[in-house]
PDB file of C-alpha atoms in Angstrom:
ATOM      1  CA  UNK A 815       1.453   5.707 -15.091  1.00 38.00           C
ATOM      2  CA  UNK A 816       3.397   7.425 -12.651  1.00 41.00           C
ATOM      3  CA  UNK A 817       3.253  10.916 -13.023  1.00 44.00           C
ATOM      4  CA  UNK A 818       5.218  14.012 -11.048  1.00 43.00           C
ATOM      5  CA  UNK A 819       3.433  15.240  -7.617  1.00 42.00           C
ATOM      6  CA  UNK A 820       4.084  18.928  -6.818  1.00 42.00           C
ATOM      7  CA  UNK A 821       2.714  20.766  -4.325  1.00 42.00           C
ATOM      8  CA  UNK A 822       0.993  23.048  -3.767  1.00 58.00           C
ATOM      9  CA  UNK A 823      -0.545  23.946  -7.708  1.00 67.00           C
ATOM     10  CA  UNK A 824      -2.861  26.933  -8.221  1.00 76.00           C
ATOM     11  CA  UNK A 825      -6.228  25.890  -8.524  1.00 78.00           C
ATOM     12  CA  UNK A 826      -9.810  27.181  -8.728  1.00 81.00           C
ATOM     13  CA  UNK A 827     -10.895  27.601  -4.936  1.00 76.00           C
ATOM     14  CA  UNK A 828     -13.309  24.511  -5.975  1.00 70.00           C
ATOM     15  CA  UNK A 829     -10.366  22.387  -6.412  1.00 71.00           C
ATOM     16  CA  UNK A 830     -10.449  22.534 -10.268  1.00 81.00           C
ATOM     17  CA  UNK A 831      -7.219  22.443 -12.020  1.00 84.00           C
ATOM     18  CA  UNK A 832      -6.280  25.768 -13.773  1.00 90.00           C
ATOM     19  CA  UNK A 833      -6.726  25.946 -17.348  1.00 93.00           C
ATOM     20  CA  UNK A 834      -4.136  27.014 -19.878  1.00 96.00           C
ATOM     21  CA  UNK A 835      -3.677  27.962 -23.478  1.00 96.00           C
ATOM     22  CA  UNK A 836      -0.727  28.286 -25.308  1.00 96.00           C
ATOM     23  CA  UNK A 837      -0.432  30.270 -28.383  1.00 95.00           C
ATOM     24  CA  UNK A 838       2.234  30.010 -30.482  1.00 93.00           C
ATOM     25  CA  UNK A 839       3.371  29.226 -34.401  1.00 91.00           C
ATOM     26  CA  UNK A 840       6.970  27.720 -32.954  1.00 90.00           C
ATOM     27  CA  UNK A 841       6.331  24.351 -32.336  1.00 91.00           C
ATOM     28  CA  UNK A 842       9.528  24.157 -29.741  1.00 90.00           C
ATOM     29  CA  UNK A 843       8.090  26.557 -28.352  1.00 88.00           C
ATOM     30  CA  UNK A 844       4.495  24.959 -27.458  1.00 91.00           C
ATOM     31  CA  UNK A 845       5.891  22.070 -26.592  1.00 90.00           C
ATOM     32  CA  UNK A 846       8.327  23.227 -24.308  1.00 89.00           C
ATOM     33  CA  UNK A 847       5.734  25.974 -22.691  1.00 91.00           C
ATOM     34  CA  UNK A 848       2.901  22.952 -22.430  1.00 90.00           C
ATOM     35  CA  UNK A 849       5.809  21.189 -20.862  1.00 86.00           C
ATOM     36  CA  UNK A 850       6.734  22.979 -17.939  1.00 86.00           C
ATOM     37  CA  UNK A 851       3.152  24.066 -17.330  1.00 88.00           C
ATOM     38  CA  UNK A 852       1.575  20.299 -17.691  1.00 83.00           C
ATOM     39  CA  UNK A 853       4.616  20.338 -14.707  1.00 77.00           C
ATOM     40  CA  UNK A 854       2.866  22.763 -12.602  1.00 78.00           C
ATOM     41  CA  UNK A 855      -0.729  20.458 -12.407  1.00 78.00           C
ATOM     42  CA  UNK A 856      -2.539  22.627 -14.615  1.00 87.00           C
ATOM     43  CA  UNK A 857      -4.336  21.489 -17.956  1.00 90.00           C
ATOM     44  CA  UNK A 858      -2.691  23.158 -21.478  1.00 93.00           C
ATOM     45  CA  UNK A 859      -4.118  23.269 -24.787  1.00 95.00           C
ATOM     46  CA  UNK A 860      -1.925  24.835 -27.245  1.00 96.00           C
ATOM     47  CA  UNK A 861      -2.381  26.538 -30.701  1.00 96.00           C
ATOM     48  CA  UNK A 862      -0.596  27.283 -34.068  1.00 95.00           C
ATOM     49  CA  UNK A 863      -2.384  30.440 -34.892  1.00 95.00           C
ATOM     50  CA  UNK A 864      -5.114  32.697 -34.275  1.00 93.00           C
ATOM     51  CA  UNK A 865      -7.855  31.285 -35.632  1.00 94.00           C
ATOM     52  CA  UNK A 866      -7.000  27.624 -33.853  1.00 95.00           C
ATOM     53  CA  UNK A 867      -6.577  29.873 -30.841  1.00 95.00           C
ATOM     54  CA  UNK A 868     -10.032  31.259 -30.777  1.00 95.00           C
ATOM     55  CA  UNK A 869     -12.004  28.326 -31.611  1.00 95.00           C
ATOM     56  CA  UNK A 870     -10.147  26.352 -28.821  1.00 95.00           C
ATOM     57  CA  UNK A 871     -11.012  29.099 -26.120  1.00 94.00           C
ATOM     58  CA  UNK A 872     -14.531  28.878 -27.066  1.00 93.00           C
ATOM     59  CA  UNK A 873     -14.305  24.950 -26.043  1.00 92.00           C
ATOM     60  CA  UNK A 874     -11.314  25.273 -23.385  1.00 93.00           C
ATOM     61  CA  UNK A 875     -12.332  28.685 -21.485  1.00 93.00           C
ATOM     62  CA  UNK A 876      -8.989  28.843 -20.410  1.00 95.00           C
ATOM     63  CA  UNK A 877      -7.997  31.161 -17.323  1.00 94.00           C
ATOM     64  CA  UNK A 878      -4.918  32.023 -18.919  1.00 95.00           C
ATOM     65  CA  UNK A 879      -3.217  32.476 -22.601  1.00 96.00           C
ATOM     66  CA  UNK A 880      -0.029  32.759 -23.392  1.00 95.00           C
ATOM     67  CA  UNK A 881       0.191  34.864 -26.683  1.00 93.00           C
ATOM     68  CA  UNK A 882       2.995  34.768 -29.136  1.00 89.00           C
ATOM     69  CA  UNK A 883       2.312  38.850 -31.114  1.00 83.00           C
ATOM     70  CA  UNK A 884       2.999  37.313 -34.025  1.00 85.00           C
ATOM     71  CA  UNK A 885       1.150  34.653 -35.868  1.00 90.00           C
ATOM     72  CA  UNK A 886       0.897  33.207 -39.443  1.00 91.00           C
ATOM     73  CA  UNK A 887      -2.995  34.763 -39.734  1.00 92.00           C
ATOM     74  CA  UNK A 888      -3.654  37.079 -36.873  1.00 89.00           C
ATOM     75  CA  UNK A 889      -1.670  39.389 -34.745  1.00 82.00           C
ATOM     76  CA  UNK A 890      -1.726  38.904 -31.451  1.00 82.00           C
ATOM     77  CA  UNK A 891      -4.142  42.181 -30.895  1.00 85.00           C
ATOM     78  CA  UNK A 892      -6.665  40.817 -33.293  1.00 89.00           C
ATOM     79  CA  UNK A 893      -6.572  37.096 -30.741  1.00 91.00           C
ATOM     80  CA  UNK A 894      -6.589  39.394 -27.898  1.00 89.00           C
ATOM     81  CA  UNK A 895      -9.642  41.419 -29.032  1.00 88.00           C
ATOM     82  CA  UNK A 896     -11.470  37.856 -30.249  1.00 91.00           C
ATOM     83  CA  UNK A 897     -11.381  36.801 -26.373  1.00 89.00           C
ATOM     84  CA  UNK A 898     -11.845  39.528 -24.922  1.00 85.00           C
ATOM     85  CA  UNK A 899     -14.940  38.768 -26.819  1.00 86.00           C
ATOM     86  CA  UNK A 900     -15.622  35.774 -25.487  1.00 83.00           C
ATOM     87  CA  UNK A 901     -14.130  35.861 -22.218  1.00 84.00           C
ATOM     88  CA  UNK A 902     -13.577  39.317 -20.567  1.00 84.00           C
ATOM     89  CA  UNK A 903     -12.280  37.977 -17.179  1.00 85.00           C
ATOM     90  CA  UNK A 904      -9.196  35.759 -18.988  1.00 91.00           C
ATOM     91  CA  UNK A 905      -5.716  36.709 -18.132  1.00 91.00           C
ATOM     92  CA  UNK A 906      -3.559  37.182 -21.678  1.00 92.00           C
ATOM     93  CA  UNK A 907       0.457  37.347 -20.894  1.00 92.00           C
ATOM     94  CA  UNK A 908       1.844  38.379 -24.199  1.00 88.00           C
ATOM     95  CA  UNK A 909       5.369  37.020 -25.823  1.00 84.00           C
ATOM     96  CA  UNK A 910       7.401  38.834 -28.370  1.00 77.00           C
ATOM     97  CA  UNK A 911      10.383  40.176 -29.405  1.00 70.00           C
ATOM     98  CA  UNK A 912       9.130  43.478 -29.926  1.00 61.00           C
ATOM     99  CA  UNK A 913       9.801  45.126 -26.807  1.00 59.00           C
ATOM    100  CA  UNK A 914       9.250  48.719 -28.019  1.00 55.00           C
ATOM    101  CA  UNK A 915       7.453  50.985 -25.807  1.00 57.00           C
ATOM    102  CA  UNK A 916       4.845  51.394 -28.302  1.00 63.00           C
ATOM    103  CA  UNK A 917       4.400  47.936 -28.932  1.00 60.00           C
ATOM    104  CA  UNK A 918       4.172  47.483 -24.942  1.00 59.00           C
ATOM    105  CA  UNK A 919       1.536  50.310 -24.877  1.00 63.00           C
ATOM    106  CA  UNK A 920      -0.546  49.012 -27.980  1.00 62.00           C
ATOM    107  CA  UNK A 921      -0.599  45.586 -25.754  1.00 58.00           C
ATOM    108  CA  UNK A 922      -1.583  46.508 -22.149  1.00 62.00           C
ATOM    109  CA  UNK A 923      -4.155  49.188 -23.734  1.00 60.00           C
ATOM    110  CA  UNK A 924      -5.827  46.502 -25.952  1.00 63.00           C
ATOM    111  CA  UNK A 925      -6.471  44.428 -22.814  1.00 65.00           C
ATOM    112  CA  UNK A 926      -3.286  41.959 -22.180  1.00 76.00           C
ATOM    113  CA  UNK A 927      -2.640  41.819 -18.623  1.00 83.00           C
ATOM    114  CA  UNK A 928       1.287  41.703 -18.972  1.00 84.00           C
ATOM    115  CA  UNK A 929       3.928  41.269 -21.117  1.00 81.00           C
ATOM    116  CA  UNK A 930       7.562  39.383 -21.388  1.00 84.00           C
ATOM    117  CA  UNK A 931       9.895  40.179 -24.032  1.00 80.00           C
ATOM    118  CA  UNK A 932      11.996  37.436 -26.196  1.00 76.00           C
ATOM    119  CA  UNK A 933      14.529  35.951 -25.738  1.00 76.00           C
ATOM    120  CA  UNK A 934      12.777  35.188 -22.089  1.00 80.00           C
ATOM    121  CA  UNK A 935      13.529  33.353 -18.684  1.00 80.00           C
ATOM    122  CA  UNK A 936      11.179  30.191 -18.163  1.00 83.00           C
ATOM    123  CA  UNK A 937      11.255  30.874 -14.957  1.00 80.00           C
ATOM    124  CA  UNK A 938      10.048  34.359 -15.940  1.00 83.00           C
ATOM    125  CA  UNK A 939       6.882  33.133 -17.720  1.00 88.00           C
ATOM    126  CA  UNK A 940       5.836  30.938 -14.879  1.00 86.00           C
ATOM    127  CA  UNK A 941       5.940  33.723 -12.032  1.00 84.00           C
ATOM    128  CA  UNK A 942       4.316  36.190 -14.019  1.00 86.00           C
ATOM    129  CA  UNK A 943       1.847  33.874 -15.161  1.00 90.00           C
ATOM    130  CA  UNK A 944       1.331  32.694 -11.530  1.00 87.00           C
ATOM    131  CA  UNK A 945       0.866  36.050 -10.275  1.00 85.00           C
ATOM    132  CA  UNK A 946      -1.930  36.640 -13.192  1.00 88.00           C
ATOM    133  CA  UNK A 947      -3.318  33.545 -12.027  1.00 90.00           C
ATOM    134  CA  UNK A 948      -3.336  34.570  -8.083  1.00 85.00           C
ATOM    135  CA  UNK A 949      -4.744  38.016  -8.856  1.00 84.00           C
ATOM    136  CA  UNK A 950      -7.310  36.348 -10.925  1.00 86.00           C
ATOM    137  CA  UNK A 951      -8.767  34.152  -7.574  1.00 84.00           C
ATOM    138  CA  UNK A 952      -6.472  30.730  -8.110  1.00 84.00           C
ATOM    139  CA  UNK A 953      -5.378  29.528  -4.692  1.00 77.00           C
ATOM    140  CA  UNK A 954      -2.822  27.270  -3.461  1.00 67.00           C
ATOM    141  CA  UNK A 955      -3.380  24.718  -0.725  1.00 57.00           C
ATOM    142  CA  UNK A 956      -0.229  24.398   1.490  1.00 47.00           C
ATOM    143  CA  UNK A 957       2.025  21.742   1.710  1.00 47.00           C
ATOM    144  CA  UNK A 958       5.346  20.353   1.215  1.00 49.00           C
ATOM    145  CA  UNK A 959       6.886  20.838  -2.488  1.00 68.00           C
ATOM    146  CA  UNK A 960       7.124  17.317  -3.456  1.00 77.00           C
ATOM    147  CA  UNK A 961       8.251  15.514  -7.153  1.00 82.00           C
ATOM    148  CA  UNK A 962       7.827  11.680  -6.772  1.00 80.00           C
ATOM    149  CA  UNK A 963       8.929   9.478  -9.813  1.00 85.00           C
ATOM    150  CA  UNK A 964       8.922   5.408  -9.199  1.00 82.00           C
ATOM    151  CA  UNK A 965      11.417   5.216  -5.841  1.00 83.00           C
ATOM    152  CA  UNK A 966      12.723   8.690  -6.745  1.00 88.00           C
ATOM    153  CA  UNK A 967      11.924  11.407  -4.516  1.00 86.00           C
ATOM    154  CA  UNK A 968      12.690  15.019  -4.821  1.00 87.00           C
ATOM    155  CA  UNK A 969      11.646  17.044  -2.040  1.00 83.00           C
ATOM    156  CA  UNK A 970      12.209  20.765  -3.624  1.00 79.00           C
ATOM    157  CA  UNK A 971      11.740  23.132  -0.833  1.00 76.00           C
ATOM    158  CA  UNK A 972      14.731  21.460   1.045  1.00 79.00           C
ATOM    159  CA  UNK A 973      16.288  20.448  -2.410  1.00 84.00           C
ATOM    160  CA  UNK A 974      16.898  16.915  -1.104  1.00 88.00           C
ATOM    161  CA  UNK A 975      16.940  13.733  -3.773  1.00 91.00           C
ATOM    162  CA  UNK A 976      16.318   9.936  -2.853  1.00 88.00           C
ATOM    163  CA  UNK A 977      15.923   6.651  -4.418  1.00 88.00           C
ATOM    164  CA  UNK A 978      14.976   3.844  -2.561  1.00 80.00           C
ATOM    165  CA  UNK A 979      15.234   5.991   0.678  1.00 79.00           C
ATOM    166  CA  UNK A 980      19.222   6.923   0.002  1.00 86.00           C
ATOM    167  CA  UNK A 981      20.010  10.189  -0.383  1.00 89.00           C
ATOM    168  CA  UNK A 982      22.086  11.539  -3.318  1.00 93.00           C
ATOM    169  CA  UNK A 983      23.677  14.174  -3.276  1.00 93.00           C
ATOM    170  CA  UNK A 984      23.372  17.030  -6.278  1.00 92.00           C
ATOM    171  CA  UNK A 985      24.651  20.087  -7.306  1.00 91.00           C
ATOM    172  CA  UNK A 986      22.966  22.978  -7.956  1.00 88.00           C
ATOM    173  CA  UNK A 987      22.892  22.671 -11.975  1.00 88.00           C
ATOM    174  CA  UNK A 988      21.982  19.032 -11.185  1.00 92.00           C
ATOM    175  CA  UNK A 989      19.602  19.054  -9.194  1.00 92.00           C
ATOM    176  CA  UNK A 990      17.422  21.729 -11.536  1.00 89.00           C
ATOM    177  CA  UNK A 991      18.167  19.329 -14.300  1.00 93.00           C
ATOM    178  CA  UNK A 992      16.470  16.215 -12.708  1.00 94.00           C
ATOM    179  CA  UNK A 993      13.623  18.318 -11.299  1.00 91.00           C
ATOM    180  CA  UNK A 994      12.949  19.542 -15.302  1.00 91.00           C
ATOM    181  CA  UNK A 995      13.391  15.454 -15.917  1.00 93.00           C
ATOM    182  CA  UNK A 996      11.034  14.672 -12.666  1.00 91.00           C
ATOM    183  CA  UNK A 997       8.536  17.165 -14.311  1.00 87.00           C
ATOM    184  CA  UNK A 998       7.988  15.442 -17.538  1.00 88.00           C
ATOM    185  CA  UNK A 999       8.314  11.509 -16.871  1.00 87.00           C
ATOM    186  CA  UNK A1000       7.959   9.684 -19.569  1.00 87.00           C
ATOM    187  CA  UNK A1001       8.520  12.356 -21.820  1.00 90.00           C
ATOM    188  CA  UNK A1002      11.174  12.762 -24.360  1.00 92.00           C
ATOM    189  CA  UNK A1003      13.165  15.843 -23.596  1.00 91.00           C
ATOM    190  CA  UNK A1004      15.306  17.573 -26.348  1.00 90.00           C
ATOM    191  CA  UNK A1005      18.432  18.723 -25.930  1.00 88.00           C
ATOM    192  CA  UNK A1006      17.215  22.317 -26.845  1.00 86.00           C
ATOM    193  CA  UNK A1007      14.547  22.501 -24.486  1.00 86.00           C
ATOM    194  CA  UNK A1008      17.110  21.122 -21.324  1.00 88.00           C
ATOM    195  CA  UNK A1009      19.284  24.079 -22.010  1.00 85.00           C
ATOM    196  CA  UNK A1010      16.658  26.596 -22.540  1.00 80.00           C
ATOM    197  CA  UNK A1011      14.861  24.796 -19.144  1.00 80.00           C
ATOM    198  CA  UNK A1012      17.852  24.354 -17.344  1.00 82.00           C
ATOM    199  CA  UNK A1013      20.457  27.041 -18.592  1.00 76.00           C
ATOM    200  CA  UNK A1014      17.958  29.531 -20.284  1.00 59.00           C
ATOM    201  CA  UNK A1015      19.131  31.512 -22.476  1.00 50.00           C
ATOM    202  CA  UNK A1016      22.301  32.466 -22.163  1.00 48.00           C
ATOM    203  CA  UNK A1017      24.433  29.291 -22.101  1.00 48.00           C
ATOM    204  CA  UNK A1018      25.111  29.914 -25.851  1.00 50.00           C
ATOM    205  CA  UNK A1019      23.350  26.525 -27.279  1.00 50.00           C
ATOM    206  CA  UNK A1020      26.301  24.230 -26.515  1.00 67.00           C
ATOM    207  CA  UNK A1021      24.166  21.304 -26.143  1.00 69.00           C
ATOM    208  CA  UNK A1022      27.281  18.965 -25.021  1.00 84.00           C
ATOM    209  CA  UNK A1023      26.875  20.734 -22.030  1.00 87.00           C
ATOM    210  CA  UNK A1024      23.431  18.910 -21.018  1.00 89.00           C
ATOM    211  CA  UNK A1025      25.280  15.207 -21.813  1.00 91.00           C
ATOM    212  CA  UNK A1026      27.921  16.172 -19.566  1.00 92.00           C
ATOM    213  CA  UNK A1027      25.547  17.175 -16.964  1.00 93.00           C
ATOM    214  CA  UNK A1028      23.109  13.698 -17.763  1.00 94.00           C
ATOM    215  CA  UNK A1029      26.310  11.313 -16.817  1.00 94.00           C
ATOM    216  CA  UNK A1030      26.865  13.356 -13.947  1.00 94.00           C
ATOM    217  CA  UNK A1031      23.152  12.481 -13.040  1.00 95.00           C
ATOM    218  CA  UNK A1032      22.992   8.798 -14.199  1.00 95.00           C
ATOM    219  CA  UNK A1033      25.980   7.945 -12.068  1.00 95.00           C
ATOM    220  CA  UNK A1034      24.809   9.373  -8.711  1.00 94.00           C
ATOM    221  CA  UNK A1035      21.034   8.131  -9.590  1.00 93.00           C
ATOM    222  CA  UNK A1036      21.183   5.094 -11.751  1.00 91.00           C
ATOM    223  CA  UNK A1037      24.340   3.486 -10.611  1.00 86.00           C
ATOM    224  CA  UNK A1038      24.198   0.200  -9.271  1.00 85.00           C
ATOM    225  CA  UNK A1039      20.564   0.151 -10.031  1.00 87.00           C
ATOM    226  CA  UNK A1040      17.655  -0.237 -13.211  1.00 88.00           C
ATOM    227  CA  UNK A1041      18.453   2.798 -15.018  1.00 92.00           C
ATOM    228  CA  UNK A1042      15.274   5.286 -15.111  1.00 93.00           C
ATOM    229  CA  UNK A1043      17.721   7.851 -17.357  1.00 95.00           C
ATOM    230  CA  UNK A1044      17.493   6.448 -21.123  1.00 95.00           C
ATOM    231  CA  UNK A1045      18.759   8.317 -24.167  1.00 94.00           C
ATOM    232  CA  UNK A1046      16.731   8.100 -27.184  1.00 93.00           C
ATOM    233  CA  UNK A1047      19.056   8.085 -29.637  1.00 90.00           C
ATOM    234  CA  UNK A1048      18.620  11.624 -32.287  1.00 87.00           C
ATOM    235  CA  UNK A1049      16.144  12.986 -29.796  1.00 90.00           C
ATOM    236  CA  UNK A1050      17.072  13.115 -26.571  1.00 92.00           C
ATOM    237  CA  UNK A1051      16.546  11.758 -22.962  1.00 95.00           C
ATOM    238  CA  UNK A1052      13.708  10.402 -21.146  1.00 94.00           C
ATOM    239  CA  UNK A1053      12.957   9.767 -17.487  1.00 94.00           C
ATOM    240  CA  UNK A1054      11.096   6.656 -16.555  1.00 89.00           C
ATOM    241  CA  UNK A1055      10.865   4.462 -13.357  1.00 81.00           C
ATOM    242  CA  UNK A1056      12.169   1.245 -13.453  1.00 67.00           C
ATOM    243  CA  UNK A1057      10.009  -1.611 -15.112  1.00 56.00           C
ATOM    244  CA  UNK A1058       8.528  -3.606 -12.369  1.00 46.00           C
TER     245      UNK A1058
END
């Protein structure tokens, strides 16, 4: 299966992957977090509620968690304290809409390492979650930022796109959706989780934005070849490479 090469990941200095866990009761939510971290090279687990959250850091020992505050059994204090517990060393980046500075206080004192406020920035959540992960000893070996999907190639630090060795040119808005697309191949994409991906959250939820923006994309990367765009009709779109 061909799967999205980015360089260069955070990593234990060993050269094992960096461990995630995902803790949330929106199921959007997980999947679209897992999704753009599963991007980054690192292995996520993901859970629905406290307890599931605990037991699967026993099993997981995670070096990160991303904590929704509130969950159907246990507030996001109680998980904190649980793996603390367990694991004193584990970076905890807390999520909520409670972005009192009480409630920020009550978090950082009980042990969370830093905190993002709903609604949030994607883009947010990964930098502050790398920079947890850097302080925390993850390196990074050096190289050129590359996303490879069948005969597409993305090369993201000079933002250049080819298939079969021709470039295409993108705009700006395109060229973030088809690296979001690049980052999940194979993977069914919802509308929702394009715009909050690719427009955050401020675009107002006007989804027929992201099927404009798709047949701008299929007709600078799919035409005249095997389509690797496909819509999956009630769900959304999916990025493959071409069937051999």
């Amino acid at each position: 299966m061909d799967e999205p090469r980015t360089t260069p990941p955070l990593h234990h200095p060993d050269g094992e992957p960096v461990r995630i866990l995902v803790v949330d009761d929106e199921p959007d939510v997980l999947d679209v977090l897992a999704g753009v971290m599963t991007g980054e090279g690192w292995q996520v687990r993901t859970a629905a509620d406290g307890a599931t959250a605990l037991t699967t850091a026993r099993d997981f020992r995670p070096d990160a968690v991303v904590l929704d505050w509130m969950l159907p059994d246990l507030d996001g204090l109680q998980v904190l304290r649980g793996l603390r517990r367990e694991a004193p060393s584990v970076c905890v980046l807390f999520l909520t809409a409670r972005d009192s500075v009480e409630d920020r206080i009550a978090g950082i004192t009980a042990g969370g390492d830093d905190y993002v406020t709903k609604p949030y920035s994607l883009e947010e959540v990964l930098a502050r979650l790398r920079g947890l992960l850097r302080r925390a000893g993850m390196t990074a070996d050096a190289g050129t930022n590359w996303l490879t999907v069948g005969d597409l190639v993305m090369d993201e630090e000079a933002r250049e796109v080819r298939r079969g060795g021709i470039t295409v040119d993108l705009s700006r808005t395109e060229f973030e959706l088809l690296r979001f697309l690049m980052r999940n191949p194979r993977r069914v994409l919802s509308k929702d989780q394009i715009l909050d991906r690719v427009w955050a959250y401020d675009f107002g939820g006007r989804a027929h934005i992201v099927e404009l923006y798709i047949s701008y994309l299929r007709k600078k990367i799919d035409a005249g070849r095997n389509p690797m765009i496909h819509t999956v009709r009630g769900v959304g779109y999916v990025l493959k490479p071409e069937s051999p």
